[in-house]
Amino acid sequence: MRRFTELFRAIDATTSTNEKVKALQRYFHDESPKNAVWALHLLMGKTRKRLITSRVLREIFLQISDLPEWLFEESAAHVGDTAETIALLLRDTPVKATGTSQAGSDTPLHEWLETVIPQVKDLSKTDTETLKDLVVDWWANLADDEIFVLNKVLTGAFRVGASTKLVIKGLAAEYGITEAVLAHRLMGEIETTGEFYESLVDPDEADASPSRPYPFFLAAPIDVEKFANEEMTLEGLNRWQTEWKWDGIRAQLIYRDGQLFTWSRGEDLITHQFPEFESAVGTMPEGTVLDGEIICWDGEKPLDFNFLQKRLGRKKVGKKLMAEYPVHFIAYDLLEENGADIRQQPLHERRASLIAIIDKYPSEYMSYAKPLPFNTFEDIETWRSHSREYGSEGLMLKAKDSPYLVGRKRGYWWKHKVDPMTLDAVMIYAQAGRGKRANLFTDYTFALWTGQGEGKTLVPFTKAYSGLDNAEIEKLDRWIRRNTREKFGPVRAVEPTHVFEIGFEGIAESKRHKSGIAVRFPRILRWRTDKPVEEADNLQSAIALLESRNRGK
């Protein structure tokens, strides 16, 4: 535990990418494979599920300390995280070990995660006293930062200031393997064994797992002015193809060894949630990997993303669900053909192979993306302006000569999303943020007007957490503290004074929300200091947007 915590501290102590990579390289150089693979598991966010709730940890701490509960709650509100609050308070709280566990700083990381921590599973329901003794012993036997790491792992909330890309850079620097190869080997499940780690960092190891997906190639947001200036000539525009950007789940369909594996971009294996695709790829050649979008489909066009949500997270998908929420796979790209990795071929060649395969093995559950015709950039903008009519969230522009790379590389693929829908709404609630923003009110609830005359009231409409700059956040925070009307735990009701323009990508009916609607990806576009609160939009405006979108389908 000590060495991993030292790595965590080194990463957390710097904003320098190079220093983070050096810290990771040093760790992987010295660490054993059994510990290193568990470190990867944690660093890459593949942590196990929550074993203890923050509430249970709080109760254990309060039982062994003299701190009043109200003071603990005030401290937690200030810090913004219960697990971190406990770790900080334990610095000045004497902890007496019970002898239930001897695990401590010198216990290897793999032992903590394989045998020590799993002891708490189900204890909170069956034996709270043993659970308490275990946790207290761990706190007594660990240093301050180690307690913080432990608490975060226990609650399933461990995060570290190093992206997956940085972790891969550290591995690549230590073992001399390209980042692209490591990224591919780390896709999918990480087996937490020393043998897996040794094969991962073996330069001569073949990528043998039939289920392993490829790292996804991602598009960058387009700089319209720059793109238009650089590609305005017909010769320049001929280098590009444009297609709809569908609002579904980006996924890879992998057909190897007579099996289908469906992976989401979030590296979740979701094969069982979409059994329709087995028939779609089962007749294709072995070693076929398709990249594309899973959407709900009415036979002619996409359905709203809310339909697709009905299919997500299901352990079992029956015929009734498949009939009510039919899905379709729109293939964008072909990554593997007859078992050969073709990602370095130019897009136009990969696309020709993709079309040939899908035309030869047609399925009602699958089609390929069709480029939209254009001669000028104005044509592209015209297509984009009609995106919602086609059930799309904008356009993709792809260079015809582009290889299929790893991650987000600028200059090859651009996303040109439709302008968001907007409503002017009134802020009515505020809550402190988390982590570094725990001392500021940064989470806001917005409302729309409903009713007429004296019966006119504000109804909650959505929450938003981003869109203001630091100066605006600090100014708004000061105002919130001076104008709080009521407190509901961490939430403050404020005077309905300020209007904000809220942007969002989608809108749908919702029985769970008081307003009767739900919006997708809400964010603050601007603080409408020019607009009086009485002139904010009403709920009918939102319903009109919903009806307009439905008509567009």
XYZ file of C-alpha atoms in Angstrom:
553
model
C 0.000 0.000 0.000
C 2.844 2.396 0.821
C 4.390 2.408 -2.667
C 1.084 2.929 -4.435
C 0.209 5.778 -2.088
C 3.589 7.380 -2.816
C 2.728 7.205 -6.524
C -0.689 8.735 -5.849
C 0.939 11.542 -3.846
C 3.516 12.221 -6.589
C 0.847 12.446 -9.294
C -1.424 14.595 -7.154
C 1.377 17.007 -6.225
C 2.127 18.257 -9.740
C 0.328 19.641 -12.774
C 3.277 18.806 -15.039
C 2.515 16.052 -17.525
C 6.200 15.130 -17.755
C 6.528 14.806 -13.979
C 3.442 12.600 -13.799
C 4.831 10.348 -16.540
C 8.195 10.127 -14.745
C 6.471 9.179 -11.485
C 4.512 6.447 -13.283
C 7.653 5.184 -15.016
C 9.534 4.966 -11.692
C 6.659 3.066 -10.119
C 6.383 0.515 -12.916
C 10.176 0.092 -12.964
C 10.323 -0.958 -9.309
C 6.971 -2.623 -8.687
C 6.213 -6.350 -8.905
C 3.814 -7.543 -11.622
C 1.209 -8.620 -9.022
C 1.069 -5.122 -7.545
C 1.541 -3.249 -10.830
C -1.510 -4.847 -12.442
C -3.714 -3.782 -9.522
C -2.235 -0.292 -9.730
C -3.277 -0.215 -13.397
C -6.733 -1.372 -12.386
C -7.069 1.597 -10.024
C -5.331 4.205 -12.165
C -7.478 3.429 -15.202
C -10.738 3.717 -13.286
C -11.585 0.012 -13.372
C -12.166 -0.066 -9.624
C -14.387 -2.655 -8.031
C -17.879 -1.707 -6.919
C -18.560 0.194 -3.718
C -18.093 -2.075 -0.691
C -18.893 0.433 2.031
C -21.062 3.519 1.760
C -19.822 6.915 2.862
C -22.594 6.914 5.472
C -21.257 3.707 7.086
C -17.694 5.089 7.136
C -19.001 8.244 8.791
C -20.835 6.238 11.461
C -17.707 4.217 12.236
C -15.648 7.378 12.581
C -18.187 9.066 14.852
C -18.189 6.013 17.135
C -14.435 6.253 17.773
C -14.119 10.042 17.963
C -15.325 12.793 20.281
C -16.323 14.993 17.361
C -19.981 16.127 17.418
C -21.979 14.993 14.411
C -22.895 18.580 13.483
C -19.220 19.533 13.350
C -18.415 16.521 11.193
C -21.200 17.513 8.783
C -19.889 21.082 8.603
C -16.384 19.752 7.932
C -17.642 17.396 5.231
C -19.578 20.218 3.583
C -16.388 22.302 3.550
C -14.178 19.516 2.167
C -16.821 18.199 -0.198
C -16.088 14.492 0.311
C -16.811 12.229 3.304
C -13.924 9.819 2.672
C -11.410 12.675 2.498
C -12.945 14.394 5.551
C -12.417 11.240 7.630
C -8.821 10.903 6.452
C -8.123 14.520 7.440
C -9.830 14.264 10.849
C -8.019 11.015 11.701
C -4.743 12.959 11.749
C -5.818 14.373 15.122
C -7.958 11.455 16.313
C -6.286 8.708 18.376
C -7.234 5.301 16.958
C -6.800 2.154 19.028
C -6.424 -1.073 17.035
C -8.660 -4.000 17.989
C -6.377 -6.729 16.637
C -8.970 -7.928 14.112
C -6.651 -7.192 11.172
C -2.884 -6.899 10.860
C -2.922 -5.394 7.357
C -0.943 -2.167 7.158
C 1.439 -0.010 5.133
C 3.779 -2.891 4.311
C 0.990 -5.168 3.099
C 1.350 -5.452 -0.702
C -1.251 -3.712 -2.813
C -2.409 -6.971 -4.392
C -3.084 -8.499 -0.963
C -5.134 -5.466 0.054
C -7.294 -5.721 -3.055
C -7.505 -9.510 -3.353
C -7.932 -10.652 0.259
C -7.958 -7.843 2.840
C -10.576 -5.382 1.548
C -12.989 -8.065 0.246
C -13.535 -9.154 3.864
C -16.029 -6.314 4.315
C -18.366 -7.640 1.628
C -21.830 -8.069 3.128
C -20.569 -7.381 6.688
C -22.534 -4.113 6.838
C -25.709 -6.221 6.652
C -24.711 -9.186 8.832
C -22.010 -8.180 11.320
C -21.588 -4.443 11.775
C -19.325 -4.879 14.813
C -16.754 -6.951 12.893
C -16.971 -4.466 10.037
C -16.246 -1.637 12.427
C -13.263 -3.490 13.976
C -11.773 -4.211 10.555
C -12.028 -0.615 9.360
C -10.709 0.794 12.656
C -7.692 -1.546 12.507
C -6.933 -0.464 8.959
C -7.084 3.183 9.974
C -4.822 2.484 12.964
C -2.230 0.678 10.820
C -2.022 3.132 7.912
C -0.512 6.594 7.384
C -2.657 9.638 6.555
C -2.501 9.472 2.764
C -2.875 5.695 2.828
C -6.109 6.081 4.782
C -7.405 8.466 2.126
C -6.619 5.961 -0.657
C -8.216 3.147 1.346
C -11.382 5.137 2.034
C -11.775 6.044 -1.628
C -11.288 2.432 -2.720
C -13.779 1.196 -0.111
C -16.435 3.616 -1.328
C -15.732 2.868 -5.013
C -14.784 6.479 -5.663
C -11.014 6.320 -6.178
C -9.784 8.855 -8.724
C -6.310 10.087 -9.560
C -5.028 13.064 -11.536
C -3.679 10.998 -14.409
C -5.666 10.120 -17.505
C -5.561 6.719 -19.150
C -3.400 8.302 -21.829
C -0.849 9.413 -19.207
C -0.784 5.974 -17.587
C -0.096 4.420 -20.991
C 2.674 6.990 -21.588
C 4.328 5.919 -18.327
C 4.160 2.249 -19.304
C 5.438 2.988 -22.807
C 8.368 4.998 -21.436
C 9.368 2.141 -19.122
C 9.005 -0.812 -21.474
C 9.695 0.685 -24.897
C 6.372 -0.440 -26.356
C 4.386 1.980 -28.505
C 1.435 3.706 -26.902
C -0.888 2.425 -29.647
C -0.001 -1.205 -28.896
C -0.431 -0.738 -25.152
C -3.729 1.082 -25.636
C -5.001 -1.844 -27.681
C -3.825 -4.439 -25.150
C -5.514 -2.535 -22.326
C -8.886 -2.324 -24.054
C -11.603 -4.354 -22.406
C -11.126 -6.250 -19.178
C -7.889 -6.158 -17.189
C -7.121 -9.526 -15.643
C -5.677 -8.741 -12.207
C -2.883 -11.298 -12.362
C 0.872 -11.028 -12.603
C 0.747 -13.127 -15.769
C -1.550 -10.610 -17.464
C 0.825 -7.763 -16.590
C 3.867 -9.637 -17.874
C 2.152 -10.347 -21.190
C 0.966 -6.739 -21.349
C 4.517 -5.364 -21.224
C 6.111 -8.117 -23.330
C 7.252 -6.525 -26.617
C 6.854 -9.841 -28.450
C 3.426 -10.755 -27.069
C 0.716 -11.256 -29.681
C -2.749 -9.791 -29.121
C -4.506 -13.121 -28.859
C -7.739 -12.377 -26.988
C -10.657 -12.796 -29.433
C -12.878 -10.333 -27.533
C -10.391 -7.463 -27.416
C -11.672 -4.283 -29.110
C -9.542 -1.593 -30.685
C -9.102 1.828 -29.051
C -11.699 4.179 -30.499
C -10.726 7.016 -32.827
C -12.510 10.197 -31.721
C -13.413 13.396 -33.550
C -12.397 16.852 -32.338
C -14.765 19.861 -32.310
C -14.390 21.760 -35.555
C -13.023 25.290 -35.772
C -15.435 26.449 -38.452
C -13.601 29.625 -39.433
C -10.236 27.880 -39.691
C -11.641 24.900 -41.582
C -13.561 27.060 -44.020
C -10.513 29.240 -44.693
C -8.213 26.259 -45.272
C -10.581 24.040 -47.258
C -12.746 26.532 -49.181
C -11.478 25.465 -52.595
C -13.249 22.599 -54.318
C -9.964 20.714 -54.387
C -9.648 21.086 -50.621
C -13.238 20.063 -49.930
C -12.848 16.982 -52.121
C -10.535 15.579 -49.471
C -13.482 15.350 -47.059
C -16.635 13.335 -46.659
C -19.479 14.345 -44.389
C -22.099 12.148 -42.726
C -24.683 12.434 -39.971
C -23.526 12.377 -36.351
C -26.039 10.019 -34.779
C -27.049 10.297 -31.134
C -26.672 6.755 -29.853
C -23.989 4.527 -28.360
C -20.660 4.332 -30.137
C -19.714 0.665 -30.298
C -17.574 -1.972 -31.965
C -19.000 -5.269 -33.197
C -16.263 -7.910 -33.089
C -16.753 -11.280 -34.778
C -13.910 -13.654 -33.973
C -13.713 -17.386 -33.198
C -17.389 -17.776 -34.086
C -18.447 -15.342 -31.355
C -19.826 -11.808 -31.340
C -18.496 -9.287 -28.830
C -20.165 -5.866 -28.627
C -18.094 -3.224 -26.824
C -19.186 0.305 -25.993
C -16.809 3.239 -26.193
C -16.789 3.213 -22.372
C -15.238 -0.290 -22.581
C -18.344 -2.075 -21.357
C -19.125 -5.460 -22.876
C -22.787 -5.054 -23.873
C -23.287 -8.045 -26.167
C -26.206 -9.421 -24.127
C -28.095 -6.124 -24.286
C -28.329 -6.241 -28.090
C -28.819 -9.879 -29.139
C -30.180 -8.781 -32.555
C -26.662 -8.159 -33.807
C -25.677 -11.839 -33.573
C -27.693 -12.601 -36.683
C -26.363 -9.465 -38.387
C -22.692 -10.469 -38.135
C -22.980 -14.253 -37.764
C -22.757 -14.814 -41.507
C -19.799 -12.457 -41.999
C -16.211 -13.708 -42.340
C -14.245 -14.508 -39.191
C -12.099 -11.598 -38.070
C -14.548 -8.792 -38.875
C -14.557 -5.706 -36.635
C -17.036 -2.904 -37.295
C -17.094 0.544 -35.706
C -20.383 2.406 -35.595
C -23.396 3.622 -33.646
C -26.176 1.708 -31.913
C -29.464 3.574 -32.157
C -33.145 2.830 -31.741
C -34.767 2.660 -35.163
C -38.336 2.752 -36.433
C -37.432 1.133 -39.750
C -36.715 4.359 -41.578
C -35.060 6.790 -39.174
C -33.570 7.045 -35.676
C -35.715 7.346 -32.571
C -34.945 9.616 -29.645
C -32.098 8.557 -27.344
C -34.667 8.044 -24.574
C -35.888 4.959 -26.442
C -32.367 3.534 -26.419
C -32.059 4.105 -22.675
C -34.792 1.486 -22.162
C -32.346 -1.104 -23.518
C -29.364 -0.101 -21.397
C -28.259 -1.877 -18.240
C -30.582 -4.844 -18.786
C -29.382 -8.249 -17.616
C -31.870 -9.933 -19.928
C -33.515 -8.587 -23.083
C -36.676 -10.397 -24.135
C -38.681 -10.380 -27.355
C -41.171 -7.832 -25.979
C -38.443 -5.302 -25.209
C -36.788 -5.873 -28.575
C -40.109 -5.280 -30.328
C -40.943 -2.111 -28.372
C -37.445 -0.626 -28.641
C -35.936 -1.947 -31.902
C -32.242 -1.242 -32.422
C -30.065 -0.757 -35.470
C -26.314 -0.574 -36.012
C -25.045 2.101 -38.400
C -21.490 1.111 -39.363
C -19.000 3.932 -39.830
C -15.799 2.015 -40.367
C -14.157 -1.369 -40.856
C -11.174 -1.964 -38.562
C -10.418 -5.608 -39.166
C -11.018 -7.669 -42.306
C -10.518 -11.435 -42.404
C -8.522 -11.145 -39.174
C -6.159 -8.451 -40.551
C -5.854 -5.085 -38.832
C -6.570 -2.535 -41.600
C -6.653 0.629 -39.465
C -3.662 2.119 -41.303
C -5.410 1.949 -44.652
C -6.957 5.266 -45.746
C -10.607 5.754 -44.881
C -11.817 5.524 -48.490
C -10.293 2.020 -48.808
C -11.687 0.858 -45.456
C -15.070 2.252 -46.449
C -15.079 0.378 -49.771
C -14.424 -2.868 -47.898
C -17.141 -1.999 -45.354
C -19.734 -1.443 -48.079
C -18.753 -4.683 -49.828
C -19.186 -6.744 -46.631
C -22.534 -5.269 -45.591
C -23.927 -5.473 -49.149
C -22.852 -9.109 -49.361
C -24.268 -10.000 -45.925
C -27.340 -7.754 -45.556
C -29.319 -7.547 -42.315
C -32.370 -5.619 -41.177
C -30.396 -4.685 -38.076
C -27.456 -3.091 -39.857
C -26.570 -0.522 -42.491
C -23.599 1.706 -43.261
C -23.334 5.476 -42.970
C -23.975 7.248 -46.249
C -21.986 10.420 -47.053
C -24.003 13.556 -47.752
C -23.401 15.342 -51.090
C -21.897 18.837 -51.065
C -19.924 21.169 -53.318
C -19.279 24.080 -50.973
C -18.925 24.662 -47.268
C -22.270 26.450 -47.425
C -23.798 23.129 -48.534
C -22.323 21.513 -45.418
C -23.815 24.231 -43.257
C -27.199 23.710 -44.904
C -27.119 19.999 -44.083
C -26.174 20.828 -40.517
C -29.096 23.248 -40.144
C -31.472 20.352 -40.921
C -29.823 17.881 -38.533
C -32.708 17.570 -36.091
C -35.166 16.877 -38.881
C -33.187 13.715 -39.596
C -32.834 12.732 -35.927
C -29.165 13.692 -35.938
C -27.140 15.855 -33.550
C -24.959 17.318 -36.302
C -22.334 16.279 -38.815
C -19.075 14.373 -38.966
C -16.389 15.525 -41.397
C -13.736 12.900 -42.113
C -10.635 13.107 -44.276
C -10.875 10.407 -46.948
C -7.166 9.630 -46.582
C -7.266 9.361 -42.776
C -6.029 6.253 -40.968
C -7.952 4.980 -37.931
C -5.916 6.315 -35.018
C -6.155 6.098 -31.222
C -8.020 8.695 -29.190
C -8.656 12.264 -30.301
C -6.168 13.420 -32.974
C -6.906 16.786 -34.547
C -6.882 17.284 -38.304
C -8.494 14.011 -39.454
C -12.029 13.805 -38.072
C -14.166 16.765 -37.040
C -17.542 16.885 -35.326
C -19.778 19.792 -36.316
C -22.720 19.633 -33.937
C -25.985 21.474 -34.395
C -26.474 24.589 -32.287
C -28.051 23.688 -28.944
C -31.662 24.363 -28.097
C -31.908 27.141 -25.528
C -34.215 28.504 -22.845
C -33.781 31.407 -20.451
C -34.326 30.056 -16.920
C -34.216 31.355 -13.352
C -31.767 30.005 -10.784
C -33.679 28.853 -7.672
C -31.320 26.411 -5.877
C -27.565 26.115 -5.405
C -25.293 23.467 -3.962
C -21.557 23.351 -3.293
C -19.385 21.504 -5.775
C -17.106 18.544 -5.130
C -13.368 18.193 -4.775
C -11.511 21.402 -5.566
C -14.799 23.317 -5.839
C -16.155 22.131 -2.484
C -15.872 25.665 -1.075
C -17.920 27.229 -3.860
C -21.544 26.972 -4.913
C -21.202 25.642 -8.451
C -24.169 23.267 -8.910
C -27.336 25.111 -9.820
C -31.017 24.298 -10.345
C -32.997 26.356 -12.838
C -36.735 26.919 -13.216
C -39.261 28.091 -15.810
C -42.458 30.048 -15.265
C -45.805 28.288 -15.294
C -49.320 29.613 -14.818
C -50.733 33.119 -15.268
C -51.274 36.240 -13.160
C -51.211 35.697 -9.397
C -50.904 31.935 -9.920
C -47.649 32.323 -11.832
C -44.925 30.204 -10.226
C -41.499 28.781 -10.995
C -41.186 25.040 -11.639
C -37.772 23.293 -11.531
C -36.609 22.523 -15.046
C -32.995 21.276 -15.003
C -29.636 21.355 -13.258
C -26.409 22.604 -14.767
C -22.832 22.516 -13.521
C -20.722 24.122 -16.226
C -20.541 27.171 -18.434
C -19.432 29.985 -16.110
C -15.853 31.223 -15.841
C -14.044 31.464 -12.493
C -14.833 35.155 -11.993
C -18.542 34.559 -12.590
C -18.575 31.555 -10.245
C -16.956 33.554 -7.443
C -19.315 36.491 -7.968
C -22.355 34.203 -7.971
C -21.075 32.341 -4.906
C -20.904 35.575 -2.900
C -24.417 36.481 -3.978
C -25.804 33.035 -3.044
C -24.383 33.273 0.474
C -26.041 36.677 0.981
C -29.389 35.740 -0.541
C -30.190 32.278 0.815
C -33.872 31.916 1.737
C -33.838 28.346 3.102
C -31.461 25.428 3.603
C -32.266 21.794 2.783
C -29.165 19.923 3.892
C -26.432 20.947 1.408
C -28.937 22.697 -0.882
C -29.748 26.388 -0.583
C -32.917 27.979 -1.902
C -32.103 31.463 -3.189
C -34.045 34.524 -4.193
C -35.280 34.083 -7.803
C -33.272 36.981 -9.170
C -30.862 35.792 -11.855
C -31.628 34.564 -15.370
C -29.318 32.257 -17.312
C -29.433 31.024 -20.888
C -29.390 27.222 -20.698
C -28.339 25.168 -23.715
C -29.120 21.483 -24.226
C -28.894 18.858 -26.952
C -32.226 17.072 -26.569
C -35.611 17.329 -24.902
C -38.138 14.635 -24.028
C -41.195 13.955 -21.907
C -40.435 12.713 -18.398
C -42.741 11.439 -15.681
C -39.913 11.662 -13.135
C -39.565 15.430 -13.374
C -42.019 17.917 -11.907
C -41.908 19.976 -15.078
C -42.861 16.923 -17.167
C -39.773 17.271 -19.369
C -36.117 16.270 -19.277
C -33.255 17.768 -21.265
C -30.005 16.169 -22.344
C -26.542 17.613 -21.671
C -27.696 20.912 -20.106
C -25.117 23.648 -19.632
C -24.986 27.371 -18.964
C -24.380 29.402 -22.106
C -24.392 32.828 -20.492
C -25.520 34.825 -17.482
C -28.380 37.027 -18.688
C -27.646 40.091 -16.534
C -29.578 42.072 -19.147
C -32.834 40.199 -18.588
C -35.307 40.697 -15.714
C -36.527 37.542 -14.025
C -40.113 38.178 -15.149
C -38.983 37.788 -18.779
C -37.512 34.316 -18.345
C -39.086 31.596 -20.477
C -42.133 29.642 -19.393
C -42.810 25.922 -19.407
C -44.945 26.301 -22.511
C -41.832 27.422 -24.421
C -40.138 24.169 -23.451
C -43.187 22.150 -24.493
C -43.204 23.982 -27.831
C -39.577 22.931 -28.374
C -40.537 19.353 -27.569
C -43.464 19.408 -29.990
C -41.315 21.004 -32.691
C -38.701 18.284 -32.281
C -41.350 15.572 -32.444
C -42.767 17.062 -35.631
C -39.263 17.100 -37.101
C -39.133 13.331 -36.765
